[in-house]
XYZ file of C-alpha atoms in Angstrom:
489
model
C 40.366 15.249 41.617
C 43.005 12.200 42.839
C 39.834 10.136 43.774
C 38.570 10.738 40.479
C 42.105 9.409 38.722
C 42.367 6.900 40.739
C 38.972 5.471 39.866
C 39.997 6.192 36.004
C 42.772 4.433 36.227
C 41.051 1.564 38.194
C 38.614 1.166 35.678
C 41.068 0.913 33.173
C 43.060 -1.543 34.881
C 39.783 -3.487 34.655
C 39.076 -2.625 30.753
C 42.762 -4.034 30.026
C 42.222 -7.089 32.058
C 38.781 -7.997 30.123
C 40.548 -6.750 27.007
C 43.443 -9.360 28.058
C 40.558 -12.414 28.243
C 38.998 -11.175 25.489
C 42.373 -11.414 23.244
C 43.006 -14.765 24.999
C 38.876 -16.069 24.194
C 39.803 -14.901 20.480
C 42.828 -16.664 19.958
C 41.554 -19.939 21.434
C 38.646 -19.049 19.127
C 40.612 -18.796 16.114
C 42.848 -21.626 16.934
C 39.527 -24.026 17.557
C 38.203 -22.961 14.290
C 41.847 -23.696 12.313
C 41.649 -27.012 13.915
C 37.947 -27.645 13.062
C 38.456 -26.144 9.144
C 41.401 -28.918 8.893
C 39.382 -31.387 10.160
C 36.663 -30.636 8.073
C 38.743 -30.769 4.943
C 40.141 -34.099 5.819
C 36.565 -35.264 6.180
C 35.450 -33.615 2.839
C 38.291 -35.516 1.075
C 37.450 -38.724 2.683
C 33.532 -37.870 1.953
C 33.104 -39.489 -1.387
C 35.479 -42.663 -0.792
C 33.352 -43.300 2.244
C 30.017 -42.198 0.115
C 31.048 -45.000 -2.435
C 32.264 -47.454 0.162
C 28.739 -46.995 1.960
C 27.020 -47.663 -1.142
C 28.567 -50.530 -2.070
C 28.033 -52.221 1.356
C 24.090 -51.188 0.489
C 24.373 -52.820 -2.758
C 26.017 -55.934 -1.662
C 23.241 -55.980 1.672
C 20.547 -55.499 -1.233
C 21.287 -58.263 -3.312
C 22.131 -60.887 -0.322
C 18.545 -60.027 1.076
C 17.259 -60.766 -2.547
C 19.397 -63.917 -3.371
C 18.197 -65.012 0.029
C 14.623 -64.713 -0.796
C 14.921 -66.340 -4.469
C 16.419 -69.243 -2.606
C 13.205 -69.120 -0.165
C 10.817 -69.017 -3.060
C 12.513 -71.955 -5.032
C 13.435 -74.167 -1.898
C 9.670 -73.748 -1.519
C 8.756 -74.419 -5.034
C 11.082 -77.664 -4.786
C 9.121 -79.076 -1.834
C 5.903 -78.805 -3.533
C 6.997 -80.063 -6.423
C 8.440 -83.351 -4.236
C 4.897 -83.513 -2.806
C 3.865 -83.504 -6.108
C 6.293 -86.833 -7.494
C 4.967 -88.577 -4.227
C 1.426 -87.971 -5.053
C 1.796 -89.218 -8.445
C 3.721 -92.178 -6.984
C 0.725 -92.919 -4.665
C -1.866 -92.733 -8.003
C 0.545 -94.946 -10.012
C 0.327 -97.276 -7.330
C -3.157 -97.091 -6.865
C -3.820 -97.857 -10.441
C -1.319 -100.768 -10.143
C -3.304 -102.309 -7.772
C -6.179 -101.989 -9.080
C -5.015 -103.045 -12.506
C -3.730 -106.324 -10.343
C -7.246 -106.733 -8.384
C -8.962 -106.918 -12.107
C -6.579 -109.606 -13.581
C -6.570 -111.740 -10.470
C -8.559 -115.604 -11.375
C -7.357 -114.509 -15.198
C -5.968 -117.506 -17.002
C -4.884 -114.217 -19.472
C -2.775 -112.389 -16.653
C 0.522 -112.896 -18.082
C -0.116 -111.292 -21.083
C -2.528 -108.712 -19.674
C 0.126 -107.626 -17.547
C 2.586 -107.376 -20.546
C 0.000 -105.219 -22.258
C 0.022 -103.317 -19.545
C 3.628 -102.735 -18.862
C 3.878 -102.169 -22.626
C 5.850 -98.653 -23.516
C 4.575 -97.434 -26.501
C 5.377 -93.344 -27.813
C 2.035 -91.390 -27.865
C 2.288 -88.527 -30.825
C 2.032 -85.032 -28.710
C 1.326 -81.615 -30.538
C 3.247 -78.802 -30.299
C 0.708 -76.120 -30.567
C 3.072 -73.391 -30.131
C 5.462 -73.661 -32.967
C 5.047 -71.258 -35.738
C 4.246 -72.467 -39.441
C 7.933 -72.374 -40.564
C 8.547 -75.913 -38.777
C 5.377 -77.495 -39.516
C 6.817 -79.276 -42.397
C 9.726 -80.119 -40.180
C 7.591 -81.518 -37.393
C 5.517 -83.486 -40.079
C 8.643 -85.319 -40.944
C 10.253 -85.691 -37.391
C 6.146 -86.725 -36.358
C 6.054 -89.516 -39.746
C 9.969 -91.028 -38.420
C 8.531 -91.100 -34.774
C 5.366 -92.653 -35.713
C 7.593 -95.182 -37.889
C 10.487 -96.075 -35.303
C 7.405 -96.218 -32.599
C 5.684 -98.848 -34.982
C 8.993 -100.701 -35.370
C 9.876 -100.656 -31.810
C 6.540 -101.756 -31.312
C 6.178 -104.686 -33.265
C 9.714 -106.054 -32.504
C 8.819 -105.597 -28.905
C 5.761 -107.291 -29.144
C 7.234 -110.425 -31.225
C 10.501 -110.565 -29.046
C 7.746 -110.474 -25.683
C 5.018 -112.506 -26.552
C 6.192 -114.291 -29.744
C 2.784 -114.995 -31.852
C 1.008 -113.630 -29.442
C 0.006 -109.609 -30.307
C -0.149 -107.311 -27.786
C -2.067 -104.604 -29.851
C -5.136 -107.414 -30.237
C -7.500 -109.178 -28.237
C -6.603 -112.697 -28.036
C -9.366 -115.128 -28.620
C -10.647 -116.498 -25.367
C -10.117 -113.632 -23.550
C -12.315 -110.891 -22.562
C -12.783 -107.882 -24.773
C -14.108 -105.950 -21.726
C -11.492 -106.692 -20.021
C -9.062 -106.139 -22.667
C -10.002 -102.708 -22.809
C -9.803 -101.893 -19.247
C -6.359 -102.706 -19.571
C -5.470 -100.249 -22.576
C -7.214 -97.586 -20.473
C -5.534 -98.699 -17.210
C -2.424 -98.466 -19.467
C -2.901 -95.108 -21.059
C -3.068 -93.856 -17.545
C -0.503 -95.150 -16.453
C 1.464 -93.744 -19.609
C -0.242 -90.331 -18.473
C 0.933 -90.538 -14.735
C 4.339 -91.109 -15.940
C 4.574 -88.614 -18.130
C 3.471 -86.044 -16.022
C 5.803 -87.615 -13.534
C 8.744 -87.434 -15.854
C 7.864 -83.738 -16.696
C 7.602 -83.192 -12.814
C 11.336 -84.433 -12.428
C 12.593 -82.168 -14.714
C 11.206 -79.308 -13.282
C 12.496 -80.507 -10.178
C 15.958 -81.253 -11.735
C 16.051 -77.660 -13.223
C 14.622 -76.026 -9.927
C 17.624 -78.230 -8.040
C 19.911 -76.849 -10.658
C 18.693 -73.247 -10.280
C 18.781 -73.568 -6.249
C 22.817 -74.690 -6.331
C 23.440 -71.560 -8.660
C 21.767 -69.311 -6.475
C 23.403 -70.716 -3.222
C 26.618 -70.202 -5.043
C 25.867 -67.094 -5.769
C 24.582 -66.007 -2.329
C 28.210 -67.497 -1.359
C 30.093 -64.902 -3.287
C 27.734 -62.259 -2.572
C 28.431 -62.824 0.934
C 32.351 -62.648 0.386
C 31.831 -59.444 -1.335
C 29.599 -58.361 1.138
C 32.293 -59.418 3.853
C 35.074 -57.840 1.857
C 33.034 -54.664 1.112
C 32.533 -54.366 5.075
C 36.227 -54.809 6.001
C 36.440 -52.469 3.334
C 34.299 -49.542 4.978
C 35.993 -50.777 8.018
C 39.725 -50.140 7.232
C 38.713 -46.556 5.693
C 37.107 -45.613 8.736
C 40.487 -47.103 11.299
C 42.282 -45.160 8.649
C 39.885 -42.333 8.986
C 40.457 -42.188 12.740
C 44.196 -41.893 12.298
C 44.477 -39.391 10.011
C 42.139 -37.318 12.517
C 44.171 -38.322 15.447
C 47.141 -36.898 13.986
C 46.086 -33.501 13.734
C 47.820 -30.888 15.960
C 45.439 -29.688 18.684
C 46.585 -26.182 20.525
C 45.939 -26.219 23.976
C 46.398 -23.618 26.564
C 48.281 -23.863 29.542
C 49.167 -22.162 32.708
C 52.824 -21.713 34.242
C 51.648 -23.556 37.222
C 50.531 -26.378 35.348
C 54.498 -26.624 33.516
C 57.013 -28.894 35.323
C 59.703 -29.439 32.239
C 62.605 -27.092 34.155
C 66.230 -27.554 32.499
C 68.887 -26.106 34.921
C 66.466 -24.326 37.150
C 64.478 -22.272 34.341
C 61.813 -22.941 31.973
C 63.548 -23.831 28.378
C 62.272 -22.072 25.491
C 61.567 -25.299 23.156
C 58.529 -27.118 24.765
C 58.503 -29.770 21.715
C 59.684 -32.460 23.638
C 57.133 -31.909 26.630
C 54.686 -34.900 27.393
C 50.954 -33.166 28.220
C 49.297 -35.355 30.880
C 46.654 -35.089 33.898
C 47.923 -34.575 37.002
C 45.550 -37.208 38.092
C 48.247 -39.324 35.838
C 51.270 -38.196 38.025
C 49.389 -38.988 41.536
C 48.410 -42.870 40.021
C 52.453 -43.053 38.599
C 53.901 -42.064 42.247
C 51.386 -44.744 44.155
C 52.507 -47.179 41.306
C 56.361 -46.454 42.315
C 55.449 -47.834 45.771
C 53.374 -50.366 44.351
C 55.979 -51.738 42.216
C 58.898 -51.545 44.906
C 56.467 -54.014 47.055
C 55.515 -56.331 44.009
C 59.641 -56.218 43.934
C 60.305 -57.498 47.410
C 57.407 -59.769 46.985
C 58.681 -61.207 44.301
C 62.363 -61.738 45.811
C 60.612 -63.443 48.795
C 58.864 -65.907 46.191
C 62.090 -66.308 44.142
C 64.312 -67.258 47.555
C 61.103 -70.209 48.280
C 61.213 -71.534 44.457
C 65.311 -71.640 44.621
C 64.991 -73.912 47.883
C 62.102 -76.049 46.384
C 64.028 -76.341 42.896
C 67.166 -77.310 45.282
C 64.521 -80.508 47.012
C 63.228 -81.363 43.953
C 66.556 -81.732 42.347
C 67.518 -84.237 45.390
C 63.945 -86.061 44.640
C 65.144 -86.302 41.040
C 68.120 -88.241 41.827
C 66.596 -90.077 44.470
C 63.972 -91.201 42.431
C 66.139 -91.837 39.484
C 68.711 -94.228 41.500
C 65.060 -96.797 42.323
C 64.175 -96.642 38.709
C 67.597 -97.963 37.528
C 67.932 -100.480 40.491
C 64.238 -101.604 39.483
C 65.182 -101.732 36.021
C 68.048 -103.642 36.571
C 66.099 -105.897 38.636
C 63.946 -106.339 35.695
C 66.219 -107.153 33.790
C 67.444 -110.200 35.311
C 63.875 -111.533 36.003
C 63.383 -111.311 32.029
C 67.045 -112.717 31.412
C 65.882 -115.574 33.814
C 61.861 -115.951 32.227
C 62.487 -114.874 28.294
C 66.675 -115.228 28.103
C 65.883 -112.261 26.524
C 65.130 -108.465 27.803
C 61.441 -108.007 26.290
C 59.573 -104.510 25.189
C 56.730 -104.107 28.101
C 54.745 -102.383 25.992
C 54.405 -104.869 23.284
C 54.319 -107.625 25.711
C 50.965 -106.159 27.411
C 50.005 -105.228 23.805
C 50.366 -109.000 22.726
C 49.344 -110.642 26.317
C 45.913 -112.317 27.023
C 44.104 -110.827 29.608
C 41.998 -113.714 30.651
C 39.158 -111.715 32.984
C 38.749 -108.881 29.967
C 38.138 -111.608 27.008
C 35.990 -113.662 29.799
C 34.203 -110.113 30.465
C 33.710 -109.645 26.954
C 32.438 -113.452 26.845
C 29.742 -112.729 28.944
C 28.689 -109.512 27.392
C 28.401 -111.034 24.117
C 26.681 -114.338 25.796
C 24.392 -111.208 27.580
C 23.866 -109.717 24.894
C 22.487 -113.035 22.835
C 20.219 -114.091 25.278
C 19.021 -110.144 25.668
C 18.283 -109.799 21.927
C 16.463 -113.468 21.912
C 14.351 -112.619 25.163
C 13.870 -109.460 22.858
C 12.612 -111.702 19.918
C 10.217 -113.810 22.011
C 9.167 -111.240 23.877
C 8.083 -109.398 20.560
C 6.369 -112.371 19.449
C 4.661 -113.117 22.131
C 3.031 -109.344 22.439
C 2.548 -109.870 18.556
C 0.303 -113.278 19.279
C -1.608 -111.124 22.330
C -2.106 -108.793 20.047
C -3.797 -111.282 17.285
C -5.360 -113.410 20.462
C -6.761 -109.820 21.644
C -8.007 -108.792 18.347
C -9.799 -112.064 17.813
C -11.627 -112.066 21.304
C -12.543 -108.829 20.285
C -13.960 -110.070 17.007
C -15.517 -112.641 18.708
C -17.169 -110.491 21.184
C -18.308 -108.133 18.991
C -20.465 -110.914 16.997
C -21.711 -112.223 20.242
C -22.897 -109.197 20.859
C -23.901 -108.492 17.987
C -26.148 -111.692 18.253
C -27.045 -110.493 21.727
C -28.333 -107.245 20.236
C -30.708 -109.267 18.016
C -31.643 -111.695 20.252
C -32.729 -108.829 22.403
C -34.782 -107.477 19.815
C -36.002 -110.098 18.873
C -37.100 -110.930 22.312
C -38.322 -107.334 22.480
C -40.613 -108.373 19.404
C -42.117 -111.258 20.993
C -43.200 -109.759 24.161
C -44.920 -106.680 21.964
C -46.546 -109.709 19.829
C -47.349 -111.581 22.772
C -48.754 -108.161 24.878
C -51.037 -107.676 21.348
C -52.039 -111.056 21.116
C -52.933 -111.260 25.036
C -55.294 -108.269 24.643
C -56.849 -109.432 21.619
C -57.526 -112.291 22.757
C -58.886 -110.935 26.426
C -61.217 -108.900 24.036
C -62.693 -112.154 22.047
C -62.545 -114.134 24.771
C -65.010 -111.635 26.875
C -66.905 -111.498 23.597
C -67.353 -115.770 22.903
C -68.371 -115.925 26.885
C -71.114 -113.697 26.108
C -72.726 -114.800 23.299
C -71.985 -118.302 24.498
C -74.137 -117.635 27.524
C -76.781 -116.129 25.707
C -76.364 -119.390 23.125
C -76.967 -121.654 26.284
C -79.796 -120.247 27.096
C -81.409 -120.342 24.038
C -80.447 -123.911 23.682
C -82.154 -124.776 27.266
C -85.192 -122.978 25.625
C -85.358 -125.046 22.652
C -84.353 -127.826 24.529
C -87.380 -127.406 26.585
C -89.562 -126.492 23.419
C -88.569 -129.459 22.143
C -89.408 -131.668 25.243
C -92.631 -129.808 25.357
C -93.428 -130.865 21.611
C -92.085 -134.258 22.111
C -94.765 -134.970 25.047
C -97.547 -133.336 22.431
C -96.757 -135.632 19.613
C -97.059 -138.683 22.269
C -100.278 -137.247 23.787
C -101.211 -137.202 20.138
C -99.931 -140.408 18.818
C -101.923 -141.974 22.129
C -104.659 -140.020 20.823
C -104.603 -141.813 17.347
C -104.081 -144.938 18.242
C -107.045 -145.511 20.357
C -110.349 -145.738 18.054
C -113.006 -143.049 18.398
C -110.782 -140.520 19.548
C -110.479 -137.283 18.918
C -107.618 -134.583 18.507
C -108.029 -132.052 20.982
C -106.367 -128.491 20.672
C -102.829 -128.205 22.197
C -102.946 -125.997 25.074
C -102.555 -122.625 25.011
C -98.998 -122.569 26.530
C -97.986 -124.859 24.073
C -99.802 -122.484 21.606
C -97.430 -119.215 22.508
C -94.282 -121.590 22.572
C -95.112 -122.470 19.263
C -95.062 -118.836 18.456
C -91.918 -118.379 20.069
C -89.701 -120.602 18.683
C -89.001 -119.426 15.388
C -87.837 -116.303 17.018
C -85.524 -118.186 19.452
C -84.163 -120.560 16.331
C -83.446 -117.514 14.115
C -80.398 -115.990 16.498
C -78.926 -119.602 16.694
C -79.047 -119.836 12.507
C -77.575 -116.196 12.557
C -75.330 -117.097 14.845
């Protein structure tokens, strides 16, 4: 029975302890949420300023990102519309030059080139107005038209006197003469689309410096709306810093005894880590060395103020004795004491303006060297370029003569065979020609000694004719056929 109360009352020693933490684990519960409900209302009230100061940094980031890339677009619409002026620049030169390269040799080119240069309004239509002004642009179009004639013919008399610019003189060609109205209307054409091209370059210009000012004071309000955001939340963080926080602590963690006992009012406590009081102790002792240190250093910078003060005096007793000494030289050189300063301010210094002699003398002779130098690369240059010329023509001519000799040797190989060919064929039928001539040669012989045996035959009386021999007979027969290849031949 006493083991059994005793374990009772044991275990309800131990139910009264956990009941003790558990009270203790509430409280701090309780207290944590007070201080995390007042926190939370300070942030709710501070929720929509900081909402609204949020979006208006958003806003102000928005539109600097879009000013920024309308300035992009139009910085990049000004470039190409300065590539554009230059090319029109390089066509109206163009067709200045060639206008010039068709009046050149002209005995007309004065006046040519005034009808050229002439400036005369072209009527434009305005497609795009409504009918209400057409009567209005009639008129405005019939004054133009007028004041353009006028101008016109007063510019014309005051350029050219009798001469008219809006007719062909006589003597002059009407070909040409018309090339040069065409040349001139576009011209007129170039410059009016270049004059249209620098306004819309004007107005981009004008458009780009409003936008840059206004990307300017979006970026103060951007700026401002920032520091804005940034002051509410510093302002934030010190209204949440001065919120009372509850902490718990134990009696062995309390120091703050008055008169030996703990006092009831703990507002003027200071909570701390002990870590804290260990680093403030070592800093006592560090301090109290820094102290003596400090004495030591004081004690050496007394003594070397106490030296330098002797120095001063020292020093100061030579500079009056040299000034003094000065002094008299000057009395005795000027009869006058002289500022030092403005006397080395107004004295020559021989070796500097000799210095400076010869660097400008340097310099001369540098930037002359420099100018012969140049032109004597320049005439290398024009020596170089005509060798070159001159080499390329020679070989140019030794490309042709080449050829050329190329030619002749193909002509001459050609000929050379040909001619091995006829000359093989003449030797043959020349042989066979000689031998036909010994034949008739012979046959001729032959005949000759007939006719004499005949002729001696005849002449004597009582002779008679006899036959010709038989071989004579068959050579007979022969000949025609050896005299018909020679006819043929």
């Amino acid at each position: 029975m006493t083991d059994t109360l005793k374990n009772f009352d044991c275990e309800l020693l131990c139910l009264r302890h956990e009941k003790f933490l558990l009270d203790i684990d509430m409280k701090m519960a309780d207290l944590r949420h007070m201080t995390l409900y007042e926190e939370f209302m300070l942030l709710k009230d501070f929720e929509k300023r900081e909402n609204a100061l949020a979006s208006k940094v958003e806003e102000k980031q928005e539109e600097k990102t879009d000013i920024q890339n309308k300035i992009v677009d139009a910085m990049a619409k000004l470039d190409q519309k300065r590539r554009d002026i230059e090319k029109l620049l390089e066509k109206e030169k163009i067709q200045t030059s060639a206008f010039l390269e068709t009046i050149t040799d002209n005995k007309f080119a004065e006046f040519l080139n005034k009808v050229y240069k002439k400036k005369i309004r072209r009527s434009k239509t305005k497609a795009k107005e409504g009918q209400g002004g057409d009567e209005d642009s009639d008129e405005g179009s019939e004054d133009d038209s007028e004041y353009s004639e006028s101008e016109e013919e007063s510019e014309s008399e005051s350029e050219t006197g009798q001469m008219d610019l809006d007719a062909c003189p006589p003597g002059c060609d009407q070909s040409v003469y018309d090339n040069t109205c065409l040349l001139r209307e576009k011209r007129l054409d170039v410059e009016e689309a270049l004059t249209e091209e620098k306004k819309n370059r004007d107005a981009l210009t004008k458009e780009l410096e409003s936008m840059q000012k206004k990307a300017k004071v979006i970026e103060t309000a951007s700026k401002a709306a920032e520091q804005e955001l940034e002051a509410f939340q510093l302002e934030k963080q010190h209204k949440l810093n001065e919120l009372d926080v509850i902490i718990t602590l134990n009696l062995r963690q309390i120091e703050y005894i008055v008169g030996g006992i703990l006092p009831d009012d703990l507002s003027q406590c200071l909570v701390f880590e002990a870590l804290s009081v260990t680093q403030l102790q070592h800093r006592t002792q560090e301090l109290m060395h820094e102290q003596s240190t400090q004495k030591t250093q004081k004690k050496d910078a007394r003594k070397r103020h106490v030296e330098l003060i002797k120095d001063r005096r020292i020093f100061n007793h030579r500079i009056n004795a040299m000034k003094d000494e000065c002094d008299t030289l000057m009395m005795q050189k000027f009869g006058c004491i002289v500022d030092i300063e403005k006397l080395e301010a107004v004295t020559f210094n021989r070796q500097i303006e000799e210095a400076k002699e010869r660097l400008a003398l340097l310099e001369t002779k540098c930037y002359d060297e420099l100018i012969q130098w140049d032109e004597n690369t320049q005439s290398a240059k024009n020596e170089m370029t005509m060798l070159i010329r001159k080499n390329t023509v020679l070989l140019n001519q030794l490309t042709m003569l080449y050829e050329e000799k190329k030619l002749y040797e193909r002509n001459l190989d050609e000929r050379q065979t040909k001619l091995g060919t006829e000359f093989s064929g003449l030797q043959k039928s020349a042989i066979e020609e000689c031998h036909r001539l010994v034949q008739l040669v012979h046959y001729q012989a032959q005949e000759i000694e007939s006719m004499k045996d005949e002729i001696m035959m005849l002449s004597r009386k009582g002779g008679h004719i006899l036959p010709p021999a038989q071989r004579l007979v068959s050579q007979q027969r022969s000949a025609p056929a050896v005299t018909q290849p020679l006819q043929s031949a």
